[in-house]
PDB file of C-alpha atoms in Angstrom:
ATOM      1  CA  MET A  26      -8.016 -31.120 -87.694  1.00 90.00           C
ATOM      2  CA  ASN A  27      -7.609 -27.819 -85.816  1.00 93.00           C
ATOM      3  CA  ILE A  28     -10.717 -26.742 -83.897  1.00 94.00           C
ATOM      4  CA  LEU A  29     -11.494 -23.386 -82.252  1.00 94.00           C
ATOM      5  CA  ILE A  30     -14.390 -22.728 -79.871  1.00 93.00           C
ATOM      6  CA  MET A  31     -15.142 -19.044 -79.497  1.00 91.00           C
ATOM      7  CA  GLY A  32     -17.499 -17.099 -77.246  1.00 89.00           C
ATOM      8  CA  ASP A  33     -17.889 -15.541 -73.811  1.00 88.00           C
ATOM      9  CA  SER A  34     -17.673 -17.176 -70.375  1.00 86.00           C
ATOM     10  CA  VAL A  35     -20.280 -19.820 -71.263  1.00 89.00           C
ATOM     11  CA  GLY A  36     -19.148 -20.590 -74.805  1.00 87.00           C
ATOM     12  CA  ALA A  37     -15.375 -20.306 -74.542  1.00 86.00           C
ATOM     13  CA  HIS A  38     -14.573 -20.643 -70.849  1.00 84.00           C
ATOM     14  CA  GLN A  39     -17.063 -23.387 -69.963  1.00 89.00           C
ATOM     15  CA  ILE A  40     -17.767 -25.323 -73.169  1.00 91.00           C
ATOM     16  CA  GLY A  41     -14.423 -24.540 -74.806  1.00 88.00           C
ATOM     17  CA  LYS A  42     -12.481 -25.564 -71.716  1.00 86.00           C
ATOM     18  CA  LYS A  43     -14.310 -28.897 -71.577  1.00 87.00           C
ATOM     19  CA  ASN A  44     -13.370 -29.495 -75.194  1.00 86.00           C
ATOM     20  CA  LEU A  45      -9.705 -28.914 -74.349  1.00 86.00           C
ATOM     21  CA  GLU A  46      -9.891 -31.213 -71.329  1.00 84.00           C
ATOM     22  CA  ALA A  47     -11.380 -33.954 -73.507  1.00 81.00           C
ATOM     23  CA  SER A  48      -8.243 -34.013 -75.657  1.00 76.00           C
ATOM     24  CA  GLY A  49      -6.365 -35.693 -72.823  1.00 66.00           C
ATOM     25  CA  THR A  50      -3.275 -33.474 -72.958  1.00 72.00           C
ATOM     26  CA  SER A  51      -2.167 -30.528 -70.843  1.00 80.00           C
ATOM     27  CA  MET A  52      -3.619 -27.083 -71.506  1.00 82.00           C
ATOM     28  CA  THR A  53      -1.491 -24.051 -72.379  1.00 85.00           C
ATOM     29  CA  HIS A  54      -2.643 -20.452 -71.942  1.00 82.00           C
ATOM     30  CA  LEU A  55      -1.236 -18.591 -74.922  1.00 82.00           C
ATOM     31  CA  VAL A  56      -2.566 -15.180 -73.994  1.00 74.00           C
ATOM     32  CA  GLN A  57      -4.270 -14.343 -70.724  1.00 71.00           C
ATOM     33  CA  GLY A  58      -5.429 -10.934 -69.599  1.00 62.00           C
ATOM     34  CA  MET A  59      -3.593  -9.057 -72.344  1.00 57.00           C
ATOM     35  CA  PRO A  60      -4.535  -6.506 -73.316  1.00 55.00           C
ATOM     36  CA  TYR A  61      -7.930  -6.999 -71.632  1.00 61.00           C
ATOM     37  CA  PRO A  62      -8.603  -9.094 -68.486  1.00 61.00           C
ATOM     38  CA  ASN A  63     -11.472 -11.236 -69.777  1.00 70.00           C
ATOM     39  CA  ASN A  64     -10.001 -12.047 -73.179  1.00 78.00           C
ATOM     40  CA  HIS A  65      -7.741 -15.068 -73.453  1.00 84.00           C
ATOM     41  CA  ILE A  66      -6.737 -18.034 -75.606  1.00 88.00           C
ATOM     42  CA  ALA A  67      -6.081 -21.532 -74.302  1.00 89.00           C
ATOM     43  CA  VAL A  68      -4.786 -24.365 -76.481  1.00 91.00           C
ATOM     44  CA  THR A  69      -3.918 -28.025 -76.282  1.00 90.00           C
ATOM     45  CA  ARG A  70      -2.370 -30.507 -78.670  1.00 89.00           C
ATOM     46  CA  THR A  71      -4.555 -33.458 -79.535  1.00 86.00           C
ATOM     47  CA  LYS A  72      -3.347 -37.033 -79.702  1.00 81.00           C
ATOM     48  CA  GLY A  73      -3.770 -36.955 -83.465  1.00 80.00           C
ATOM     49  CA  GLY A  74      -1.293 -34.110 -83.879  1.00 85.00           C
ATOM     50  CA  SER A  75      -3.792 -31.287 -84.274  1.00 91.00           C
ATOM     51  CA  VAL A  76      -4.675 -28.342 -82.033  1.00 92.00           C
ATOM     52  CA  ALA A  77      -7.829 -27.603 -80.042  1.00 91.00           C
ATOM     53  CA  ALA A  78      -8.261 -23.993 -78.940  1.00 92.00           C
ATOM     54  CA  SER A  79     -10.627 -21.883 -76.886  1.00 91.00           C
ATOM     55  CA  TYR A  80     -10.807 -18.132 -77.494  1.00 90.00           C
ATOM     56  CA  ARG A  81     -12.784 -15.995 -75.082  1.00 87.00           C
ATOM     57  CA  THR A  82     -13.861 -12.660 -76.474  1.00 82.00           C
ATOM     58  CA  ASN A  83     -16.832 -11.108 -74.766  1.00 74.00           C
ATOM     59  CA  GLY A  84     -17.989  -9.897 -78.152  1.00 68.00           C
ATOM     60  CA  GLY A  85     -18.083 -13.533 -79.248  1.00 57.00           C
ATOM     61  CA  MET A  86     -19.574 -12.962 -82.679  1.00 67.00           C
ATOM     62  CA  LEU A  87     -17.144 -11.868 -85.356  1.00 72.00           C
ATOM     63  CA  SER A  88     -17.587  -8.551 -87.118  1.00 68.00           C
ATOM     64  CA  GLU A  89     -15.624  -5.603 -88.450  1.00 68.00           C
ATOM     65  CA  GLU A  90     -16.998  -3.536 -85.564  1.00 66.00           C
ATOM     66  CA  LEU A  91     -15.721  -5.957 -82.936  1.00 63.00           C
ATOM     67  CA  LEU A  92     -12.298  -6.016 -84.558  1.00 62.00           C
ATOM     68  CA  ARG A  93     -12.067  -2.346 -83.643  1.00 58.00           C
ATOM     69  CA  ASN A  94     -13.471  -2.867 -80.143  1.00 60.00           C
ATOM     70  CA  GLY A  95     -10.572  -4.156 -78.052  1.00 60.00           C
ATOM     71  CA  PRO A  96     -12.364  -4.908 -74.759  1.00 64.00           C
ATOM     72  CA  LEU A  97     -15.019  -7.006 -76.512  1.00 66.00           C
ATOM     73  CA  GLY A  98     -13.608  -8.062 -79.831  1.00 70.00           C
ATOM     74  CA  VAL A  99     -10.769  -9.898 -81.502  1.00 79.00           C
ATOM     75  CA  SER A 100      -7.226  -8.714 -80.839  1.00 76.00           C
ATOM     76  CA  ALA A 101      -4.544  -8.934 -83.539  1.00 78.00           C
ATOM     77  CA  HIS A 102      -2.140  -9.825 -80.722  1.00 79.00           C
ATOM     78  CA  HIS A 103      -4.291 -12.845 -79.858  1.00 83.00           C
ATOM     79  CA  VAL A 104      -4.751 -13.991 -83.448  1.00 86.00           C
ATOM     80  CA  LEU A 105      -1.013 -13.800 -84.158  1.00 87.00           C
ATOM     81  CA  ALA A 106      -0.205 -15.825 -81.039  1.00 88.00           C
ATOM     82  CA  LEU A 107      -2.722 -18.496 -82.046  1.00 90.00           C
ATOM     83  CA  LYS A 108      -1.509 -18.701 -85.646  1.00 91.00           C
ATOM     84  CA  ASN A 109       2.115 -19.000 -84.538  1.00 91.00           C
ATOM     85  CA  TYR A 110       1.186 -21.845 -82.192  1.00 90.00           C
ATOM     86  CA  LEU A 111      -0.817 -23.590 -84.912  1.00 91.00           C
ATOM     87  CA  PHE A 112       2.040 -23.383 -87.393  1.00 90.00           C
ATOM     88  CA  THR A 113       4.560 -24.687 -84.862  1.00 90.00           C
ATOM     89  CA  HIS A 114       2.475 -27.586 -83.577  1.00 89.00           C
ATOM     90  CA  SER A 115       0.298 -28.606 -86.526  1.00 87.00           C
ATOM     91  CA  ASN A 116       2.199 -27.381 -89.605  1.00 78.00           C
ATOM     92  CA  SER A 117      -0.757 -25.178 -90.513  1.00 88.00           C
ATOM     93  CA  SER A 118      -1.613 -21.671 -89.378  1.00 90.00           C
ATOM     94  CA  ASP A 119      -5.308 -22.172 -90.121  1.00 92.00           C
ATOM     95  CA  ILE A 120      -8.251 -23.372 -88.066  1.00 94.00           C
ATOM     96  CA  ASP A 121     -10.382 -25.996 -89.814  1.00 94.00           C
ATOM     97  CA  VAL A 122     -13.548 -25.703 -87.698  1.00 96.00           C
ATOM     98  CA  VAL A 123     -14.737 -22.614 -85.801  1.00 96.00           C
ATOM     99  CA  ILE A 124     -17.606 -23.063 -83.331  1.00 96.00           C
ATOM    100  CA  LEU A 125     -19.254 -19.753 -82.447  1.00 94.00           C
ATOM    101  CA  PHE A 126     -21.286 -19.226 -79.284  1.00 93.00           C
ATOM    102  CA  ILE A 127     -23.181 -15.926 -79.293  1.00 91.00           C
ATOM    103  CA  PRO A 128     -22.406 -13.823 -76.162  1.00 87.00           C
ATOM    104  CA  ALA A 129     -25.997 -12.944 -75.277  1.00 87.00           C
ATOM    105  CA  GLY A 130     -25.067 -11.710 -71.804  1.00 83.00           C
ATOM    106  CA  TRP A 131     -22.767  -9.044 -73.232  1.00 83.00           C
ATOM    107  CA  ILE A 132     -25.094  -7.779 -75.939  1.00 85.00           C
ATOM    108  CA  GLY A 133     -27.721  -6.241 -73.644  1.00 83.00           C
ATOM    109  CA  THR A 134     -31.448  -6.638 -73.052  1.00 86.00           C
ATOM    110  CA  GLU A 135     -33.595  -9.274 -74.726  1.00 91.00           C
ATOM    111  CA  THR A 136     -34.678  -6.775 -77.365  1.00 92.00           C
ATOM    112  CA  GLU A 137     -31.070  -5.761 -78.007  1.00 90.00           C
ATOM    113  CA  ILE A 138     -30.050  -9.417 -78.358  1.00 91.00           C
ATOM    114  CA  VAL A 139     -32.806 -10.097 -80.888  1.00 92.00           C
ATOM    115  CA  ASN A 140     -31.895  -6.965 -82.859  1.00 91.00           C
ATOM    116  CA  ALA A 141     -28.157  -7.744 -82.833  1.00 88.00           C
ATOM    117  CA  VAL A 142     -28.444 -11.354 -83.961  1.00 91.00           C
ATOM    118  CA  ASN A 143     -29.707 -10.876 -87.492  1.00 90.00           C
ATOM    119  CA  LEU A 144     -29.022 -12.188 -90.966  1.00 90.00           C
ATOM    120  CA  LYS A 145     -26.301  -9.611 -91.618  1.00 88.00           C
ATOM    121  CA  SER A 146     -24.390 -10.176 -88.368  1.00 88.00           C
ATOM    122  CA  LEU A 147     -24.572 -13.960 -88.685  1.00 91.00           C
ATOM    123  CA  ALA A 148     -23.351 -13.876 -92.294  1.00 89.00           C
ATOM    124  CA  GLU A 149     -20.533 -11.538 -91.306  1.00 87.00           C
ATOM    125  CA  SER A 150     -19.539 -13.838 -88.443  1.00 89.00           C
ATOM    126  CA  VAL A 151     -19.294 -16.773 -90.840  1.00 91.00           C
ATOM    127  CA  ARG A 152     -17.269 -14.773 -93.352  1.00 89.00           C
ATOM    128  CA  MET A 153     -14.878 -13.426 -90.704  1.00 88.00           C
ATOM    129  CA  ALA A 154     -14.308 -16.917 -89.285  1.00 91.00           C
ATOM    130  CA  GLY A 155     -12.960 -17.837 -92.691  1.00 91.00           C
ATOM    131  CA  SER A 156     -10.983 -14.676 -93.385  1.00 89.00           C
ATOM    132  CA  ILE A 157      -9.360 -14.361 -89.935  1.00 89.00           C
ATOM    133  CA  PHE A 158      -8.841 -17.992 -88.954  1.00 91.00           C
ATOM    134  CA  GLY A 159      -8.988 -19.763 -92.321  1.00 92.00           C
ATOM    135  CA  ALA A 160     -11.970 -21.897 -91.300  1.00 94.00           C
ATOM    136  CA  GLU A 161     -13.689 -24.063 -93.896  1.00 92.00           C
ATOM    137  CA  THR A 162     -16.444 -25.169 -91.515  1.00 94.00           C
ATOM    138  CA  VAL A 163     -18.385 -22.973 -89.086  1.00 95.00           C
ATOM    139  CA  ILE A 164     -20.792 -24.289 -86.454  1.00 96.00           C
ATOM    140  CA  LEU A 165     -23.224 -21.688 -85.106  1.00 96.00           C
ATOM    141  CA  SER A 166     -24.788 -22.402 -81.728  1.00 96.00           C
ATOM    142  CA  THR A 167     -28.315 -21.317 -80.941  1.00 97.00           C
ATOM    143  CA  ILE A 168     -28.717 -19.192 -77.804  1.00 96.00           C
ATOM    144  CA  PRO A 169     -29.461 -21.042 -74.541  1.00 96.00           C
ATOM    145  CA  VAL A 170     -32.212 -20.093 -72.109  1.00 95.00           C
ATOM    146  CA  SER A 171     -30.745 -17.876 -69.396  1.00 93.00           C
ATOM    147  CA  ASN A 172     -31.408 -14.896 -67.156  1.00 89.00           C
ATOM    148  CA  ASN A 173     -30.447 -12.745 -70.137  1.00 90.00           C
ATOM    149  CA  ILE A 174     -33.135 -14.057 -72.483  1.00 93.00           C
ATOM    150  CA  PHE A 175     -36.077 -16.168 -71.292  1.00 92.00           C
ATOM    151  CA  ARG A 176     -39.081 -14.859 -73.219  1.00 93.00           C
ATOM    152  CA  LEU A 177     -39.310 -18.007 -75.280  1.00 94.00           C
ATOM    153  CA  GLU A 178     -42.075 -17.473 -77.819  1.00 93.00           C
ATOM    154  CA  LYS A 179     -41.457 -13.750 -78.287  1.00 94.00           C
ATOM    155  CA  ASN A 180     -37.653 -13.622 -78.422  1.00 95.00           C
ATOM    156  CA  LEU A 181     -35.585 -16.766 -77.904  1.00 95.00           C
ATOM    157  CA  ILE A 182     -37.325 -19.185 -80.262  1.00 95.00           C
ATOM    158  CA  PRO A 183     -37.557 -16.718 -83.204  1.00 95.00           C
ATOM    159  CA  VAL A 184     -33.883 -15.724 -83.003  1.00 96.00           C
ATOM    160  CA  ASN A 185     -32.804 -19.359 -82.711  1.00 96.00           C
ATOM    161  CA  ARG A 186     -34.932 -20.287 -85.715  1.00 96.00           C
ATOM    162  CA  LEU A 187     -33.059 -17.605 -87.634  1.00 95.00           C
ATOM    163  CA  ILE A 188     -29.703 -19.155 -86.679  1.00 95.00           C
ATOM    164  CA  LEU A 189     -30.888 -22.594 -87.814  1.00 96.00           C
ATOM    165  CA  ARG A 190     -32.255 -21.119 -91.031  1.00 94.00           C
ATOM    166  CA  VAL A 191     -28.997 -19.291 -91.806  1.00 93.00           C
ATOM    167  CA  ALA A 192     -27.048 -22.555 -91.569  1.00 93.00           C
ATOM    168  CA  LYS A 193     -29.573 -24.373 -93.761  1.00 91.00           C
ATOM    169  CA  GLN A 194     -29.765 -21.624 -96.380  1.00 89.00           C
ATOM    170  CA  TYR A 195     -25.989 -21.325 -96.563  1.00 87.00           C
ATOM    171  CA  ARG A 196     -25.676 -25.025 -97.339  1.00 84.00           C
ATOM    172  CA  GLU A 197     -28.444 -24.857 -99.933  1.00 82.00           C
ATOM    173  CA  GLU A 198     -26.958 -21.838-101.705  1.00 78.00           C
ATOM    174  CA  THR A 199     -23.324 -22.946-101.725  1.00 69.00           C
ATOM    175  CA  PHE A 200     -23.450 -26.719-102.029  1.00 62.00           C
ATOM    176  CA  ASP A 201     -23.697 -26.648-105.828  1.00 61.00           C
ATOM    177  CA  ASN A 202     -22.500 -23.047-106.241  1.00 65.00           C
ATOM    178  CA  PRO A 203     -19.090 -22.658-104.565  1.00 61.00           C
ATOM    179  CA  GLY A 204     -18.885 -19.094-105.877  1.00 59.00           C
ATOM    180  CA  GLU A 205     -21.606 -18.104-103.403  1.00 61.00           C
ATOM    181  CA  ARG A 206     -19.451 -18.967-100.399  1.00 63.00           C
ATOM    182  CA  LEU A 207     -18.697 -16.412 -97.711  1.00 63.00           C
ATOM    183  CA  GLY A 208     -14.944 -16.376 -98.237  1.00 72.00           C
ATOM    184  CA  ARG A 209     -13.201 -19.657 -97.464  1.00 83.00           C
ATOM    185  CA  VAL A 210     -16.103 -21.210 -95.598  1.00 90.00           C
ATOM    186  CA  LYS A 211     -17.517 -24.273 -97.344  1.00 89.00           C
ATOM    187  CA  MET A 212     -19.928 -25.570 -94.708  1.00 91.00           C
ATOM    188  CA  VAL A 213     -22.133 -24.002 -92.018  1.00 94.00           C
ATOM    189  CA  MET A 214     -23.962 -26.119 -89.452  1.00 95.00           C
ATOM    190  CA  ALA A 215     -25.936 -25.395 -86.286  1.00 97.00           C
ATOM    191  CA  LEU A 216     -25.781 -26.814 -82.769  1.00 97.00           C
ATOM    192  CA  ASP A 217     -29.211 -26.376 -81.178  1.00 97.00           C
ATOM    193  CA  LEU A 218     -28.039 -25.591 -77.650  1.00 97.00           C
ATOM    194  CA  GLY A 219     -31.128 -23.443 -77.151  1.00 96.00           C
ATOM    195  CA  LYS A 220     -33.402 -26.449 -77.594  1.00 95.00           C
ATOM    196  CA  TYR A 221     -31.279 -28.538 -75.227  1.00 95.00           C
ATOM    197  CA  THR A 222     -31.548 -25.949 -72.450  1.00 95.00           C
ATOM    198  CA  MET A 223     -35.314 -25.647 -72.967  1.00 94.00           C
ATOM    199  CA  HIS A 224     -35.577 -29.420 -72.487  1.00 92.00           C
ATOM    200  CA  LEU A 225     -33.459 -29.193 -69.332  1.00 93.00           C
ATOM    201  CA  VAL A 226     -35.403 -26.300 -67.825  1.00 93.00           C
ATOM    202  CA  TYR A 227     -38.738 -27.932 -68.634  1.00 91.00           C
ATOM    203  CA  ALA A 228     -37.602 -31.180 -66.999  1.00 89.00           C
ATOM    204  CA  ASN A 229     -36.541 -29.199 -63.934  1.00 91.00           C
ATOM    205  CA  ALA A 230     -39.898 -27.393 -63.833  1.00 91.00           C
ATOM    206  CA  LEU A 231     -41.615 -30.789 -63.874  1.00 89.00           C
ATOM    207  CA  SER A 232     -39.368 -31.984 -61.056  1.00 88.00           C
ATOM    208  CA  MET A 233     -40.209 -28.858 -59.041  1.00 90.00           C
ATOM    209  CA  GLY A 234     -43.928 -29.495 -59.463  1.00 89.00           C
ATOM    210  CA  LEU A 235     -44.495 -26.287 -61.406  1.00 88.00           C
ATOM    211  CA  VAL A 236     -46.220 -28.238 -64.193  1.00 83.00           C
ATOM    212  CA  LYS A 237     -47.894 -31.600 -64.414  1.00 74.00           C
ATOM    213  CA  HIS A 238     -46.020 -34.431 -66.061  1.00 63.00           C
ATOM    214  CA  GLU A 239     -47.788 -34.695 -69.411  1.00 61.00           C
ATOM    215  CA  ARG A 240     -45.456 -37.163 -71.113  1.00 58.00           C
ATOM    216  CA  ASN A 241     -43.238 -40.034 -70.090  1.00 53.00           C
ATOM    217  CA  ASP A 242     -40.103 -38.812 -71.852  1.00 54.00           C
ATOM    218  CA  TYR A 243     -39.927 -35.224 -70.539  1.00 57.00           C
ATOM    219  CA  ALA A 244     -39.919 -34.020 -74.165  1.00 62.00           C
ATOM    220  CA  ILE A 245     -40.943 -30.412 -74.679  1.00 69.00           C
ATOM    221  CA  THR A 246     -43.801 -29.774 -77.121  1.00 72.00           C
ATOM    222  CA  ASN A 247     -45.356 -26.651 -78.615  1.00 69.00           C
ATOM    223  CA  VAL A 248     -47.952 -26.733 -75.840  1.00 68.00           C
ATOM    224  CA  SER A 249     -45.402 -27.168 -73.067  1.00 82.00           C
ATOM    225  CA  ILE A 250     -43.269 -24.338 -74.491  1.00 88.00           C
ATOM    226  CA  GLY A 251     -46.164 -21.980 -73.785  1.00 88.00           C
ATOM    227  CA  VAL A 252     -46.532 -23.420 -70.283  1.00 89.00           C
ATOM    228  CA  LEU A 253     -42.802 -23.059 -69.618  1.00 90.00           C
ATOM    229  CA  ASP A 254     -42.833 -19.511 -70.974  1.00 92.00           C
ATOM    230  CA  GLU A 255     -45.495 -18.564 -68.435  1.00 92.00           C
ATOM    231  CA  ILE A 256     -43.680 -20.321 -65.576  1.00 91.00           C
ATOM    232  CA  LEU A 257     -40.424 -18.516 -66.280  1.00 92.00           C
ATOM    233  CA  HIS A 258     -42.200 -15.195 -65.804  1.00 90.00           C
ATOM    234  CA  SER A 259     -44.608 -16.047 -62.989  1.00 89.00           C
ATOM    235  CA  HIS A 260     -42.115 -17.745 -60.634  1.00 89.00           C
ATOM    236  CA  VAL A 261     -39.123 -15.456 -60.241  1.00 88.00           C
ATOM    237  CA  LEU A 262     -36.369 -14.682 -57.772  1.00 86.00           C
ATOM    238  CA  THR A 263     -35.019 -11.236 -57.011  1.00 80.00           C
ATOM    239  CA  THR A 264     -31.374 -10.350 -56.549  1.00 74.00           C
ATOM    240  CA  THR A 265     -30.054  -6.926 -55.626  1.00 68.00           C
ATOM    241  CA  THR A 266     -26.724  -5.896 -57.124  1.00 67.00           C
ATOM    242  CA  HIS A 267     -24.041  -3.863 -55.348  1.00 62.00           C
ATOM    243  CA  ASN A 268     -25.429  -0.660 -56.889  1.00 72.00           C
ATOM    244  CA  GLY A 269     -28.970  -1.384 -55.709  1.00 71.00           C
ATOM    245  CA  LYS A 270     -30.375  -2.628 -59.025  1.00 72.00           C
ATOM    246  CA  GLU A 271     -32.936  -5.422 -58.741  1.00 74.00           C
ATOM    247  CA  ILE A 272     -32.534  -8.369 -61.125  1.00 76.00           C
ATOM    248  CA  LEU A 273     -35.305 -10.886 -61.784  1.00 79.00           C
ATOM    249  CA  ARG A 274     -34.288 -14.507 -62.316  1.00 85.00           C
ATOM    250  CA  PRO A 275     -36.654 -17.330 -63.284  1.00 91.00           C
ATOM    251  CA  MET A 276     -36.893 -19.799 -60.425  1.00 91.00           C
ATOM    252  CA  ALA A 277     -36.800 -22.821 -62.761  1.00 92.00           C
ATOM    253  CA  LEU A 278     -33.390 -21.737 -64.051  1.00 92.00           C
ATOM    254  CA  GLN A 279     -31.753 -21.649 -60.662  1.00 89.00           C
ATOM    255  CA  CYS A 280     -33.660 -23.677 -58.055  1.00 91.00           C
ATOM    256  CA  LYS A 281     -34.301 -27.364 -57.566  1.00 90.00           C
ATOM    257  CA  ASN A 282     -37.254 -26.797 -55.204  1.00 88.00           C
ATOM    258  CA  LEU A 283     -39.884 -24.115 -54.773  1.00 84.00           C
ATOM    259  CA  THR A 284     -38.829 -21.442 -52.296  1.00 80.00           C
ATOM    260  CA  LYS A 285     -40.927 -19.847 -49.577  1.00 78.00           C
ATOM    261  CA  THR A 286     -39.602 -16.420 -50.519  1.00 77.00           C
ATOM    262  CA  ASN A 287     -38.528 -14.854 -53.795  1.00 78.00           C
ATOM    263  CA  LYS A 288     -35.012 -14.182 -52.545  1.00 77.00           C
ATOM    264  CA  SER A 289     -32.238 -15.747 -54.588  1.00 74.00           C
ATOM    265  CA  SER A 290     -30.288 -16.528 -51.409  1.00 75.00           C
ATOM    266  CA  ASP A 291     -33.092 -18.858 -50.235  1.00 80.00           C
ATOM    267  CA  CYS A 292     -33.003 -20.925 -53.417  1.00 85.00           C
ATOM    268  CA  PRO A 293     -31.483 -24.446 -53.286  1.00 88.00           C
ATOM    269  CA  ARG A 294     -29.510 -24.720 -56.533  1.00 90.00           C
ATOM    270  CA  ASN A 295     -30.397 -27.226 -59.231  1.00 92.00           C
ATOM    271  CA  ALA A 296     -27.925 -29.336 -61.207  1.00 92.00           C
ATOM    272  CA  ILE A 297     -28.346 -27.476 -64.504  1.00 93.00           C
ATOM    273  CA  TYR A 298     -27.346 -23.855 -63.913  1.00 93.00           C
ATOM    274  CA  VAL A 299     -24.849 -22.376 -61.492  1.00 90.00           C
ATOM    275  CA  ASP A 300     -26.515 -18.971 -61.459  1.00 86.00           C
ATOM    276  CA  GLY A 301     -29.206 -18.934 -64.132  1.00 87.00           C
ATOM    277  CA  MET A 302     -26.674 -18.278 -66.896  1.00 89.00           C
ATOM    278  CA  HIS A 303     -23.555 -20.422 -66.444  1.00 91.00           C
ATOM    279  CA  LEU A 304     -24.091 -24.148 -66.832  1.00 93.00           C
ATOM    280  CA  CYS A 305     -23.193 -26.975 -64.449  1.00 94.00           C
ATOM    281  CA  MET A 306     -20.764 -28.487 -66.911  1.00 92.00           C
ATOM    282  CA  LYS A 307     -20.127 -31.720 -65.041  1.00 91.00           C
ATOM    283  CA  ASN A 308     -23.794 -32.577 -65.614  1.00 93.00           C
ATOM    284  CA  VAL A 309     -24.549 -31.172 -69.069  1.00 93.00           C
ATOM    285  CA  ALA A 310     -21.218 -31.025 -70.918  1.00 92.00           C
ATOM    286  CA  GLY A 311     -21.322 -34.603 -72.189  1.00 93.00           C
ATOM    287  CA  ARG A 312     -24.214 -34.065 -74.578  1.00 95.00           C
ATOM    288  CA  ILE A 313     -22.849 -30.707 -75.752  1.00 96.00           C
ATOM    289  CA  GLN A 314     -19.459 -32.207 -76.589  1.00 95.00           C
ATOM    290  CA  ALA A 315     -21.113 -35.194 -78.263  1.00 95.00           C
ATOM    291  CA  GLY A 316     -23.318 -32.863 -80.295  1.00 96.00           C
ATOM    292  CA  ILE A 317     -20.296 -30.892 -81.509  1.00 96.00           C
ATOM    293  CA  ALA A 318     -18.408 -34.070 -82.419  1.00 94.00           C
ATOM    294  CA  CYS A 319     -21.465 -35.395 -84.233  1.00 95.00           C
ATOM    295  CA  LEU A 320     -21.804 -32.229 -86.341  1.00 96.00           C
ATOM    296  CA  ILE A 321     -18.115 -32.265 -87.237  1.00 95.00           C
ATOM    297  CA  SER A 322     -18.525 -35.848 -88.445  1.00 93.00           C
ATOM    298  CA  CYS A 323     -21.403 -34.614 -90.634  1.00 92.00           C
ATOM    299  CA  ALA A 324     -19.169 -31.947 -92.180  1.00 91.00           C
ATOM    300  CA  TYR A 325     -16.304 -34.402 -92.707  1.00 89.00           C
ATOM    301  CA  PRO A 326     -17.931 -37.752 -93.566  1.00 85.00           C
ATOM    302  CA  GLN A 327     -15.929 -40.912 -94.090  1.00 78.00           C
ATOM    303  CA  VAL A 328     -17.446 -41.199 -97.555  1.00 70.00           C
ATOM    304  CA  PRO A 329     -16.487 -37.983 -99.416  1.00 65.00           C
ATOM    305  CA  SER A 330     -19.348 -38.203-101.905  1.00 62.00           C
ATOM    306  CA  TYR A 331     -22.448 -37.022-100.054  1.00 69.00           C
ATOM    307  CA  SER A 332     -25.533 -35.005-100.866  1.00 76.00           C
ATOM    308  CA  LEU A 333     -26.984 -31.831 -99.408  1.00 75.00           C
ATOM    309  CA  LEU A 334     -29.924 -33.826 -98.063  1.00 79.00           C
ATOM    310  CA  GLU A 335     -27.592 -36.242 -96.285  1.00 85.00           C
ATOM    311  CA  VAL A 336     -25.727 -33.381 -94.592  1.00 87.00           C
ATOM    312  CA  SER A 337     -28.955 -31.713 -93.449  1.00 89.00           C
ATOM    313  CA  ASP A 338     -30.364 -35.024 -92.223  1.00 92.00           C
ATOM    314  CA  CYS A 339     -27.126 -35.663 -90.346  1.00 93.00           C
ATOM    315  CA  GLU A 340     -27.330 -32.262 -88.630  1.00 95.00           C
ATOM    316  CA  GLN A 341     -30.938 -32.910 -87.634  1.00 94.00           C
ATOM    317  CA  LEU A 342     -30.121 -36.341 -86.224  1.00 94.00           C
ATOM    318  CA  CYS A 343     -27.234 -34.927 -84.163  1.00 96.00           C
ATOM    319  CA  ASN A 344     -29.462 -32.280 -82.602  1.00 96.00           C
ATOM    320  CA  GLU A 345     -32.358 -34.667 -82.021  1.00 93.00           C
ATOM    321  CA  LYS A 346     -30.094 -37.218 -80.373  1.00 94.00           C
ATOM    322  CA  TYR A 347     -27.871 -35.038 -78.205  1.00 95.00           C
ATOM    323  CA  MET A 348     -29.681 -31.702 -77.770  1.00 95.00           C
ATOM    324  CA  SER A 349     -32.503 -33.235 -75.749  1.00 91.00           C
ATOM    325  CA  VAL A 350     -33.000 -35.147 -72.512  1.00 89.00           C
ATOM    326  CA  ALA A 351     -34.205 -38.319 -74.208  1.00 84.00           C
ATOM    327  CA  PRO A 352     -32.230 -41.431 -73.185  1.00 84.00           C
ATOM    328  CA  LEU A 353     -29.343 -42.204 -75.516  1.00 82.00           C
ATOM    329  CA  THR A 354     -29.477 -45.480 -77.399  1.00 75.00           C
ATOM    330  CA  VAL A 355     -26.715 -47.210 -79.298  1.00 61.00           C
TER     331      VAL A 355
END
């Protein structure tokens, strides 16, 4: 099974790289810095004879517009290099599973992110994953909490609900009606990374003493979401860029303790985020990789005959088990 993880520095470089490292074989950089510095493809051969790939495009989502936008989008040069490698090393030029991480940091403000991630753009991303890479399964990731989008109830939660709903509706509409498929894609699932990061940030806020410990399992509830939303806006750090622009960063995203000042330089870093956007992968990657593997097993069950309800239940169980901070049980 050939798998491609696609996104920006968080999705492709951090999460995608960890996926390649997990294969246990050496990594090869097919294309790096050509024609644009931030765009690159890395691949590795898996022990089972397939290929795992990571494709960083700062556009991340797939669309006709991004295909024409070289610095952000998909390059024909990159796609050809990947397909040639796939054909040589796996006897197939197609990707079986594409995992898309939305590049929130490159889209713009919170409002621009919410406006850009809509039903049309998500459907187009799914369709293009099939038409460009030959994918039959697409996994859409919800957007994580970060400096780029941290208004939970107003922006992040609604847009992530849309992503989850798109995956669910696609399965419902195409499971018994293959003619309704978006190109070659047969299955769409969702990895609820957004929920996982909310759990992590809430647990960190509890550890910092910003909120009282209401529950024994650190689980986030509808009530605590409102509390966390307020904390992210009332306890902030300030950073000044090289051009004098002031950036506000929620303290709970970056610090492990409360600071005496609101300067980012005075903040002792926590073990979740490197800078309020990029994740500390050595601490959080395990659950993300397990969640991805779990969803792939839902899409490709050992027993071929399965129902729509079983697939949806499987997706829910994967996200409940791995996209949280609850202790894992066998």
